[in-house]
Coordinates of C-alpha atoms in Angstrom, one line a residue:
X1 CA -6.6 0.6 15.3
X2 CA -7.1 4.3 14.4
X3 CA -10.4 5.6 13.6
X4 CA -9.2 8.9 11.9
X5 CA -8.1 8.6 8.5
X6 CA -5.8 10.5 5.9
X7 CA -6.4 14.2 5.2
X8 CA -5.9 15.5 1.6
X9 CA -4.4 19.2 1.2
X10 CA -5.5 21.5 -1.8
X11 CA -4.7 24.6 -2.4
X12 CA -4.5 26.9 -5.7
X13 CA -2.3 30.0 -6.6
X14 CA -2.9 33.1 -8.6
X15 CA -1.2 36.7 -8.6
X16 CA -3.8 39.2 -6.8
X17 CA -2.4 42.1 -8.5
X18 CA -4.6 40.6 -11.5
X19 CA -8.1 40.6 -10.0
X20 CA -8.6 44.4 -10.1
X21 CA -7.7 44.1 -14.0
X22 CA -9.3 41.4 -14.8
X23 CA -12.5 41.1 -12.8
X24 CA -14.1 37.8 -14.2
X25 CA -11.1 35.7 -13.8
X26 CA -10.6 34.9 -9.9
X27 CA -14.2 33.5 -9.7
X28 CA -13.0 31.9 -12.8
X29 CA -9.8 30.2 -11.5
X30 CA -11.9 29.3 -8.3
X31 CA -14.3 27.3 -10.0
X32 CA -11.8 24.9 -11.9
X33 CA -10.2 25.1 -7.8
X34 CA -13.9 24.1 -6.9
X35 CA -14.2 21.8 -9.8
X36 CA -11.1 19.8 -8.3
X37 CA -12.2 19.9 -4.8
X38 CA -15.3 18.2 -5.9
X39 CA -13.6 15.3 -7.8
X40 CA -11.3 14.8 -5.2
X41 CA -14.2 14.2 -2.5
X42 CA -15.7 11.7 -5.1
X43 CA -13.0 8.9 -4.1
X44 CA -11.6 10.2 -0.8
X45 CA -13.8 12.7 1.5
X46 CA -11.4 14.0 3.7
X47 CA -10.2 16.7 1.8
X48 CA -9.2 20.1 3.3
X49 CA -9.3 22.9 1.0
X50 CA -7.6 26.0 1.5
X51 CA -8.5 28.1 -1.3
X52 CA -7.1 30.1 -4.0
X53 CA -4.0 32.0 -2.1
X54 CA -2.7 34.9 -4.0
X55 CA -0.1 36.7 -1.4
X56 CA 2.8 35.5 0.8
X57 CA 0.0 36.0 4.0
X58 CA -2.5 33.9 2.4
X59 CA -0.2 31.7 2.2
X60 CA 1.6 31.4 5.7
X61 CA -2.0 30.9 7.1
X62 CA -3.0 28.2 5.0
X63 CA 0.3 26.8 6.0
X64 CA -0.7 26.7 9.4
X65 CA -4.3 25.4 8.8
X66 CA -2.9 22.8 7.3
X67 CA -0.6 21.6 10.1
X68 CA -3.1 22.4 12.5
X69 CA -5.3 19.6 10.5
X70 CA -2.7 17.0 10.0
X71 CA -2.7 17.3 6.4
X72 CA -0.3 14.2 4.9
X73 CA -0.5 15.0 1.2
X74 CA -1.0 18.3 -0.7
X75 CA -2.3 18.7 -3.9
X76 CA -1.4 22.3 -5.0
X77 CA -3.4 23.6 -8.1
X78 CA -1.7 25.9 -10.6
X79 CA -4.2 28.3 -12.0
X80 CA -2.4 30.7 -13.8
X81 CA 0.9 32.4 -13.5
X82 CA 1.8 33.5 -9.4
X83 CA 4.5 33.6 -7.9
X84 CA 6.5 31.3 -6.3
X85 CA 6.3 33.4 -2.3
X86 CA 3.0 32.3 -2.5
X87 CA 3.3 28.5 -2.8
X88 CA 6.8 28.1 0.0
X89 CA 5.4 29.4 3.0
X90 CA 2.3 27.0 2.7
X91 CA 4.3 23.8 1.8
X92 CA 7.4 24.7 4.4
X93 CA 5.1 24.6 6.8
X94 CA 2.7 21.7 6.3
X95 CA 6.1 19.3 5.7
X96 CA 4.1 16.6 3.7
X97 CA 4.7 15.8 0.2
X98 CA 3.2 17.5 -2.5
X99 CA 1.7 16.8 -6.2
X100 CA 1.5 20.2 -8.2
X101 CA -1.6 19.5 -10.5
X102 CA -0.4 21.4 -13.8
X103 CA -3.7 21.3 -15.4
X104 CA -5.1 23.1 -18.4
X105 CA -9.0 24.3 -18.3
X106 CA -9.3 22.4 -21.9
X107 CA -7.3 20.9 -24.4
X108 CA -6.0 23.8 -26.2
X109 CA -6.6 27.6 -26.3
X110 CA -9.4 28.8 -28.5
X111 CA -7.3 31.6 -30.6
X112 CA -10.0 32.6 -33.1
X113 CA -12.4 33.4 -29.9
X114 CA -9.5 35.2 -28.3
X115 CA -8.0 37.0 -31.3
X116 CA -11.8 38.1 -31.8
X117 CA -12.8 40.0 -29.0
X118 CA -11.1 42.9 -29.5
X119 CA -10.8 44.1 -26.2
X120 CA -6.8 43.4 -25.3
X121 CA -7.4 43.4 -21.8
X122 CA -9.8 41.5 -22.2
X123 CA -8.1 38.9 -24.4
X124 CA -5.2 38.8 -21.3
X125 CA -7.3 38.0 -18.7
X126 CA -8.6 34.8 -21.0
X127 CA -5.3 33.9 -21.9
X128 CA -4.4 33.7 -18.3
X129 CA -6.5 31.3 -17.4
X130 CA -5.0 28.9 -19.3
X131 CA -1.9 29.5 -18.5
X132 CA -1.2 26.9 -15.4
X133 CA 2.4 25.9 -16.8
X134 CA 3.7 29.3 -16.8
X135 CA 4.7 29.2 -13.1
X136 CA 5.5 25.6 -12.6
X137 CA 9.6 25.7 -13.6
X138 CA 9.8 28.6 -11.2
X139 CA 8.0 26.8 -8.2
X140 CA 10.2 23.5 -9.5
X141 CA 13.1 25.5 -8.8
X142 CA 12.2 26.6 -5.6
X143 CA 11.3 22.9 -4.8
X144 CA 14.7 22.2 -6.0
X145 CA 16.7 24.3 -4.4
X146 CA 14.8 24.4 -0.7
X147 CA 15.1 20.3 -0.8
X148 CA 11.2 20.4 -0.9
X149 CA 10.5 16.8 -2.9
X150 CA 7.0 17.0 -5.6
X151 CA 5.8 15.5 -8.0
X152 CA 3.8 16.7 -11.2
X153 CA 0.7 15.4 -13.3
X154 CA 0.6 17.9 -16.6
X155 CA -2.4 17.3 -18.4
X156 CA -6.1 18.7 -19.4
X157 CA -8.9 19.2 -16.1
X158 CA -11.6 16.9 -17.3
X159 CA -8.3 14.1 -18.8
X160 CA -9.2 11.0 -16.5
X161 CA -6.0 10.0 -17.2
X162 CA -5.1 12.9 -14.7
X163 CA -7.8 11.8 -12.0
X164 CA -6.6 8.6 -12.3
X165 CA -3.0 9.4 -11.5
X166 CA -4.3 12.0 -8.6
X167 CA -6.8 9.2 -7.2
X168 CA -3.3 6.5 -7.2
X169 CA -1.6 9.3 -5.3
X170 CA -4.6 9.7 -2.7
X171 CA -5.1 6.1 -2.3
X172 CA -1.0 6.0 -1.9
X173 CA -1.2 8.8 0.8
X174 CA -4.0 6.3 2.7
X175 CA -1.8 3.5 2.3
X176 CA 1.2 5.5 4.0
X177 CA -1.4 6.7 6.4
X178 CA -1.9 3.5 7.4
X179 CA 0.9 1.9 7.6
X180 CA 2.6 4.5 10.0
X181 CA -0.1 3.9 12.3
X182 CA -0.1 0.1 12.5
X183 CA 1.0 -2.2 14.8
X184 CA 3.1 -5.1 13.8
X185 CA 3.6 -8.3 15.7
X186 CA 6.7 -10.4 15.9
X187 CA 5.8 -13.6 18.0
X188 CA 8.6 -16.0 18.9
X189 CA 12.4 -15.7 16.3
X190 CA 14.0 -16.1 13.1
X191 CA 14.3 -19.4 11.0
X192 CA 18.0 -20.2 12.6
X193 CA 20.3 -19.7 9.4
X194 CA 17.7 -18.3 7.0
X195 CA 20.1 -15.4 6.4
X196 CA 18.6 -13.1 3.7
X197 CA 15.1 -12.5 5.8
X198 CA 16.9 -10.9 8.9
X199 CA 15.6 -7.0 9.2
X200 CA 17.1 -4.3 10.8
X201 CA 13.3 -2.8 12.8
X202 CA 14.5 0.6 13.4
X203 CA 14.8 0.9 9.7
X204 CA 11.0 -0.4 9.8
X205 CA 10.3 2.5 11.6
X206 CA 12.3 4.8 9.5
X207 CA 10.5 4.0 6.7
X208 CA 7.1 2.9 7.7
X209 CA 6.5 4.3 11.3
X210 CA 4.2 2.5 13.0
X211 CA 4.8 0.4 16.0
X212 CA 6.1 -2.9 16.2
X213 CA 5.3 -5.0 19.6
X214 CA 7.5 -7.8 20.0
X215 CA 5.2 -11.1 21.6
X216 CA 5.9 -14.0 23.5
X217 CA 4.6 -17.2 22.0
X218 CA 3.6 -18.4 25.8
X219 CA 1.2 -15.1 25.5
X220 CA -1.1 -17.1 22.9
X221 CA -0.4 -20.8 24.8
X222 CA -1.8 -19.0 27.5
X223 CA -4.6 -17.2 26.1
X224 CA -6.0 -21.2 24.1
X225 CA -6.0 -22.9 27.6
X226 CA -8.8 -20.2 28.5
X227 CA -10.8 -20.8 25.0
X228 CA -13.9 -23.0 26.1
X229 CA -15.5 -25.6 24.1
X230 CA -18.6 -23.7 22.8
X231 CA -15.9 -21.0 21.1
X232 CA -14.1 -23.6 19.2
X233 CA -17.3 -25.1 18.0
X234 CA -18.4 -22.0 16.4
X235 CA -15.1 -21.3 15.2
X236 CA -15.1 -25.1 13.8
X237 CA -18.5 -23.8 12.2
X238 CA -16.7 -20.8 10.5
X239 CA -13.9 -23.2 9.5
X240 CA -16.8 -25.0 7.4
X241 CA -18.1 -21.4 5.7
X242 CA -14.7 -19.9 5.4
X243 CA -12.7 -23.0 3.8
X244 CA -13.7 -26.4 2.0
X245 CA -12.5 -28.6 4.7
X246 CA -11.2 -32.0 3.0
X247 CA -13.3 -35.4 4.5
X248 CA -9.8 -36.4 6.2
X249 CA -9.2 -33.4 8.6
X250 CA -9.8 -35.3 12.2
X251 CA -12.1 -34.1 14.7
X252 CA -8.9 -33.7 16.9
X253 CA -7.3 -31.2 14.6
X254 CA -9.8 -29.1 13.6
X255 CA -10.5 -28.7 17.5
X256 CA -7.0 -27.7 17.9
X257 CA -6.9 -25.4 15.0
X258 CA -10.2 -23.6 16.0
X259 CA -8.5 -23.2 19.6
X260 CA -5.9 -21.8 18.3
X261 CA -7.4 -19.3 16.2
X262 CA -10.0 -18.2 18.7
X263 CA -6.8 -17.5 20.9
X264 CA -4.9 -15.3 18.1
X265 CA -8.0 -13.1 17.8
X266 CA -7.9 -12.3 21.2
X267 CA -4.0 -11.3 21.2
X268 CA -4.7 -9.4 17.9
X269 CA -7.4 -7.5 20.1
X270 CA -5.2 -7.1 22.7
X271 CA -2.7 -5.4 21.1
X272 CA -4.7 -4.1 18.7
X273 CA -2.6 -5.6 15.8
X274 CA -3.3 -4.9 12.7
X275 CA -0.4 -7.6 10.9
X276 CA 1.4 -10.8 12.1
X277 CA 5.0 -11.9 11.7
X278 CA 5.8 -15.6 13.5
X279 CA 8.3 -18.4 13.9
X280 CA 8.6 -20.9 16.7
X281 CA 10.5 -24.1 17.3
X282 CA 8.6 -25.5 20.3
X283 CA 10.1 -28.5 20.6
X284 CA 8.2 -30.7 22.9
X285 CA 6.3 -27.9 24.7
X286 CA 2.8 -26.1 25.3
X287 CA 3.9 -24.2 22.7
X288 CA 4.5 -26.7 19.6
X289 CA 0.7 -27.5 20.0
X290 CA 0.2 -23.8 19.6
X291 CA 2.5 -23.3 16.4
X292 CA 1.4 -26.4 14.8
X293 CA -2.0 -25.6 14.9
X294 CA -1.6 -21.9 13.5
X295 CA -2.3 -21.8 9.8
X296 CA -6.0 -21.7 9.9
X297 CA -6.0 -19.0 12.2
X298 CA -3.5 -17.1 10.9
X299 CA -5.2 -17.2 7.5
X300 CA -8.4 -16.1 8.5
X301 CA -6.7 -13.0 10.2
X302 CA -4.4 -12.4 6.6
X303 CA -8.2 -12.4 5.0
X304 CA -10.0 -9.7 7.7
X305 CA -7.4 -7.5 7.1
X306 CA -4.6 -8.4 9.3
X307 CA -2.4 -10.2 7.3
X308 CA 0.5 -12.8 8.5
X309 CA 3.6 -13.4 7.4
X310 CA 5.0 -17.1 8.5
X311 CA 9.1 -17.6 9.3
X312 CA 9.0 -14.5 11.0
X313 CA 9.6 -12.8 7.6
X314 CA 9.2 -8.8 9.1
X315 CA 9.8 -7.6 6.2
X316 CA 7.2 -9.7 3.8
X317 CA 4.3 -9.0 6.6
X318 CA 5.2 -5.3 5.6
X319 CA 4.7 -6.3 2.2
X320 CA 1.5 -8.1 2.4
X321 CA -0.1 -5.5 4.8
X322 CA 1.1 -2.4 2.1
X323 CA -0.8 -4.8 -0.9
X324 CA -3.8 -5.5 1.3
X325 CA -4.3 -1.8 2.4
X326 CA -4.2 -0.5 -1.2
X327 CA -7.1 -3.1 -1.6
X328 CA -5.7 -5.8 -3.3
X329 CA -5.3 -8.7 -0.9
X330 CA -1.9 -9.7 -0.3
X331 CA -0.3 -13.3 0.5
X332 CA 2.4 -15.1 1.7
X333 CA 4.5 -16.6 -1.4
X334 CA 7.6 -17.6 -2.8
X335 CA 9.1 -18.8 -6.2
X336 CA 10.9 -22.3 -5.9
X337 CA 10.6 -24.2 -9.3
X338 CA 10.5 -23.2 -12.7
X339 CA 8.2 -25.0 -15.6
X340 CA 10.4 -24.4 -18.7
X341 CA 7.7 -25.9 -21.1
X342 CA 4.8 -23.5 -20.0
X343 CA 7.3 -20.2 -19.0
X344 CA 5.7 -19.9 -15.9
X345 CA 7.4 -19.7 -12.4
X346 CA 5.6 -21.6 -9.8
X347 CA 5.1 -20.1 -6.4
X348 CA 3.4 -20.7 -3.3
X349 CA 4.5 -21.9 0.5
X350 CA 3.2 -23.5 3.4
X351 CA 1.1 -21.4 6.4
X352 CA -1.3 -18.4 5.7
X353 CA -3.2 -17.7 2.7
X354 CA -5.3 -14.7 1.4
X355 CA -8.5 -16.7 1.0
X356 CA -9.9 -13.5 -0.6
X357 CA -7.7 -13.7 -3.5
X358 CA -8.2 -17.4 -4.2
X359 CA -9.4 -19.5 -6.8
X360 CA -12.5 -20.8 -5.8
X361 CA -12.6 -22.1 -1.7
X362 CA -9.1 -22.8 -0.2
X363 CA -9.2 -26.2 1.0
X364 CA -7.6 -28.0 4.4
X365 CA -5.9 -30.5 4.5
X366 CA -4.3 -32.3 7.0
X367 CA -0.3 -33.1 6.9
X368 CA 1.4 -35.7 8.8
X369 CA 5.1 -33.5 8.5
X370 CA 5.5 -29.9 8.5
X371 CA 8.6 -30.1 5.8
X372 CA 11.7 -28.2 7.5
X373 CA 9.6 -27.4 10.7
X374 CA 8.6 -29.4 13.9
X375 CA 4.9 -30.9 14.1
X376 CA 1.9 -31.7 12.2
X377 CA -1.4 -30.4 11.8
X378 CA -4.5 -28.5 9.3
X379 CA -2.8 -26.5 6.4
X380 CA -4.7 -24.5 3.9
X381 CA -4.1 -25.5 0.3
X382 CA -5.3 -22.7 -2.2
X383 CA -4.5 -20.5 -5.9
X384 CA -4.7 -17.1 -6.4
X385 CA -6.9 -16.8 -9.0
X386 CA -6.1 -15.8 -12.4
X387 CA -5.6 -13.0 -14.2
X388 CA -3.2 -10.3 -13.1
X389 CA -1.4 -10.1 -10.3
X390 CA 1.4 -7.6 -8.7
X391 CA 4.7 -9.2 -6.4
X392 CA 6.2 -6.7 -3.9
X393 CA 9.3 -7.2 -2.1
X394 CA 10.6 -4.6 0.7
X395 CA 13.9 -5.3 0.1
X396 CA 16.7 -4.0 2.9
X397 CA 20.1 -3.4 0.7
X398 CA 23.9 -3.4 2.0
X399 CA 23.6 0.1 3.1
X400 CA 20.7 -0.4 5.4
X401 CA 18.6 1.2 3.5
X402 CA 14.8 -0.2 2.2
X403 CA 13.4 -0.2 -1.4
X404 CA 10.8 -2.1 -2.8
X405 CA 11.0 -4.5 -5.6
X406 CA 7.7 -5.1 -7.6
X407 CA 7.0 -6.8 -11.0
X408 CA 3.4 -7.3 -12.3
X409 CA 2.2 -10.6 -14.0
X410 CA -0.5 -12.7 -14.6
X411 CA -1.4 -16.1 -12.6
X412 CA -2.5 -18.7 -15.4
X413 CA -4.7 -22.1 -15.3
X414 CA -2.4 -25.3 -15.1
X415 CA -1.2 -28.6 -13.1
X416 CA 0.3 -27.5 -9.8
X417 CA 0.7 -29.8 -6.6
X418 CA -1.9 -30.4 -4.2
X419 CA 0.5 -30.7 -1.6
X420 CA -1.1 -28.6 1.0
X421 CA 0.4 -25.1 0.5
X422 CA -0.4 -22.3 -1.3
X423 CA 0.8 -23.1 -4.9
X424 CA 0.0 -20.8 -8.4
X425 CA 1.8 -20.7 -11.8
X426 CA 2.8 -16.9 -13.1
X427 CA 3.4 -15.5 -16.2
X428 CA 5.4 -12.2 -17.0
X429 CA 5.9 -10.0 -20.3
X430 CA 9.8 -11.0 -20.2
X431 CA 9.2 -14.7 -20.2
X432 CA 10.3 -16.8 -16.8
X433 CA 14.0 -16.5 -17.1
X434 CA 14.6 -12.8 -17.4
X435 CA 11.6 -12.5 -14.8
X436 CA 13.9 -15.2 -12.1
X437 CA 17.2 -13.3 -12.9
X438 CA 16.4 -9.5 -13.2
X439 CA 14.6 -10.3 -9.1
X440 CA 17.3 -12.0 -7.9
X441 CA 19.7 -9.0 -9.2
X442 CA 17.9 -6.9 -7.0
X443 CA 18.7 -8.6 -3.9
X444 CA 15.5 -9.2 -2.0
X445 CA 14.6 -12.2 0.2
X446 CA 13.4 -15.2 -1.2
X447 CA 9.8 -14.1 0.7
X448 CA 7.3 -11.8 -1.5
X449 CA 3.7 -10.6 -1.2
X450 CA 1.3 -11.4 -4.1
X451 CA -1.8 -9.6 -4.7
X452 CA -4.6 -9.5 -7.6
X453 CA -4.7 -6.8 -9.8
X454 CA -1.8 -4.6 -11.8
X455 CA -0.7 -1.2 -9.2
X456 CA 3.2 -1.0 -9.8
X457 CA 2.1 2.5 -10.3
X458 CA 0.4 2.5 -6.9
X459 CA 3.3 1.5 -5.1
X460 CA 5.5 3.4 -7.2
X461 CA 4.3 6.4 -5.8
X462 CA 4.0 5.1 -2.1
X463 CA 7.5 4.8 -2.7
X464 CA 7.7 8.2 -3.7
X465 CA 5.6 9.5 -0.4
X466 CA 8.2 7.1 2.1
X467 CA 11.0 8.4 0.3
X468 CA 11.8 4.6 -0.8
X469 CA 13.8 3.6 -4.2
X470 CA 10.8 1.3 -6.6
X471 CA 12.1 -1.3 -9.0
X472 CA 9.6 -2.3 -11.3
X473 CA 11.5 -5.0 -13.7
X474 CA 8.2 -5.8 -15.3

């Protein structure tokens, strides 16, 4: 969809007045700058770096550079003490979130070495350059007071506990990246009556940007009839290598299913989707042998990174395509029983799975009803495979506004039913019950996005960047 990606901003601050007294530290304070720069580029290479700026000039022109390159998150280094004229101009200007890096050269100031040398002035220009959290309340309150919203990691330069909050808020700044330039499909309506899933798409924009391109399911009927036989044998052949296809899937289906899926990558390429959201009732038309042959398809798609969220659930497929972006997979699910013996809830639902994130090969399987929906056809029946695991839930409250609702867990081995849908047991820290009541206090849909792996904190601050309220309950 795009081939440019997100830009990181970095800049560091000092006082100029200071160089001319104490030579050796602006080379200093660059290095550490430097230093940062470097570590940065290790997990994310776009990074534009403005240098140390020490006066309010300095500091409208890197203000400028970094609009002029489309900066969308900065990373503004406190060195020593400076002043706060230096810091506005360059942040009022770029209008991207920032993450002041309060970070100490080392663990703790050597006052023996200092309180040895003598020389006062010289002993004040070491003692400057540890003092990054001099200037931080004063830039706060600037932030504060101009409505300018940051965010703070306080630690120690070499603490990987710091580079592994700043490479969460990098990877958060690509996720938001992405999703404001994707496109989202809707193809064909809501689930008549299925209340709580309903989404208000100009709040979708508000939050996410993006574009969302409303389909016609007679678009995809159209574009199967032109699929010829050779392409649905070698997408039959990729059903084989993708998927453990069960002895009882018909020749008949599998042909349907392959045509069908050979027809959704071209509408994907066509408008150059990059996530799916569909529901169609098709009763007795072109167009029921189109949405009853869909899951395959739709599930290879979720696992090439272009997830697909079934019942037309907008607001999941935003869900799955945030998890999947931050690397993580992301799938289609939904809690509807309880095992009170084990503590686990057990989710899963029909239509697309992440085939990336399962246990072992997802099998098909054929079903004779699609329960609650018209026709029959291939499903894909598949686990997420244990070990940890994060839920999302974009969750649109009564004021119109959108939050997202997370919890981190653990899928675990057990019976489930082989049934034909997506189906895993889950764990959490506060035990089933509290885990089924504290999400439904929170309102979402019954719809939610799974992926493997724990990043609440991930999302947390992705939340932060869109300027969306995160709930972690566990």
């Amino acid at each position: 969809m795009n081939n440019k990606t997100a830009k990181i901003g970095l800049f560091g601050i000092g006082l100029d007045t200071y160089w001319p007294q104490f030579p050796a530290l602006k080379s200093r304070l660059e290095g550490y700058l430097s230093e940062i720069e470097q570590k940065i580029s290790t997990f994310h290479s776009a990074v534009v770096n403005v240098g140390l700026i020490d006066t309010a000039d300095k500091a409208f022109e890197a203000g400028h550079h970094f609009r002029q390159q489309e900066v969308d998150i900065i990373f503004l280094y406190v060195a020593t003490y400076a002043l706060s004229s230096t810091v506005f101009p360059v942040v009022r200007q770029a209008k991207v979130p920032v993450i002041i890096l309060n970070l100490a050269p080392e663990s703790r100031i050597d006052y023996d070495a200092i309180n040895s040398m003598g020389d006062r002035t010289q002993m004040t220009g070491e003692w400057l350059a540890y003092c990054s959290a001099c200037p931080v309340p004063e830039i706060a309150n600037l932030f504060n007071r101009t409505g300018i919203a940051f965010h703070q990691i306080t630690g120690i330069l070499k603490e990987e506990e710091c580079w592994n909050e700043v490479r969460d808020w990098v990877e958060a700044a690509k996720v938001a990246y992405t999703m404001f330039h994707n496109k989202l499909g809707c193809m064909g309506h809501y689930y008549s009556g299925m209340l709580d899933i309903y989404s208000d798409l100009t709040q979708q924009y508000a939050y996410f940007g993006g574009h969302i391109e409303i389909i016609e399911v007679d678009e995809l009927t159209a574009m199967r009839k032109e699929v010829q036989t050779p392409q649905i044998a070698d997408r039959i052949a990729e059903f084989y290598t993708y998927f453990d296809v069960q002895a009882d899937c018909s020749k008949k289906e599998l042909e349907r299913a392959a045509r069908t899926s050979v027809a959704l990558d071209k509408l994907v390429d066509k408008y150059g989707l990059g996530s799916m959201a569909y529901y169609y009732k098709g009763i007795g038309t072109d167009n029921a042998d189109t949405m009853s042959s869909i899951i395959l398809g739709t599930s290879l798609l979720t696992a090439r990174g272009v997830p697909v969220a079934g019942e037309y659930e907008i607001k999941n497929a935003q869900a799955i395509k945030i998890l999947d972006s931050f690397g993580a997979g992301g799938s289609f699910t939904e809690y509807y029983a309880m095992d009170f013996n084990d503590d686990v809830v057990l989710m899963g639902h029909d239509g697309p799975g992440h085939i990336s994130i399962a246990q072992g090969k997802t099998k098909v399987r054929p079903l004779y009803v699609y329960h609650g929906k018209v026709g029959k056809g291939l499903s894909v029946e598949m686990s997420v495979r244990t070990g940890p695991v994060t839920l999302l839930s974009v969750v649109q409250k009564k004021s119109g506004d959108l939050s997202f609702l997370v919890a981190e867990g653990e899928t675990v081995p057990g019976a489930i039913l082989e049934i034909g849908n997506t189906n895993s047991r889950y764990k959490f820290s506060i035990g089933a019950r509290n885990f089924v009541n504290s999400w439904n206090l929170n309102g979402p849909a019954h719809h939610c996005a799974v992926a493997v792996g724990h990043i609440a904190p991930k999302i947390e601050k992705l939340g932060a960047l869109l300027g969306m309220e995160t709930v972690i309950i566990c």
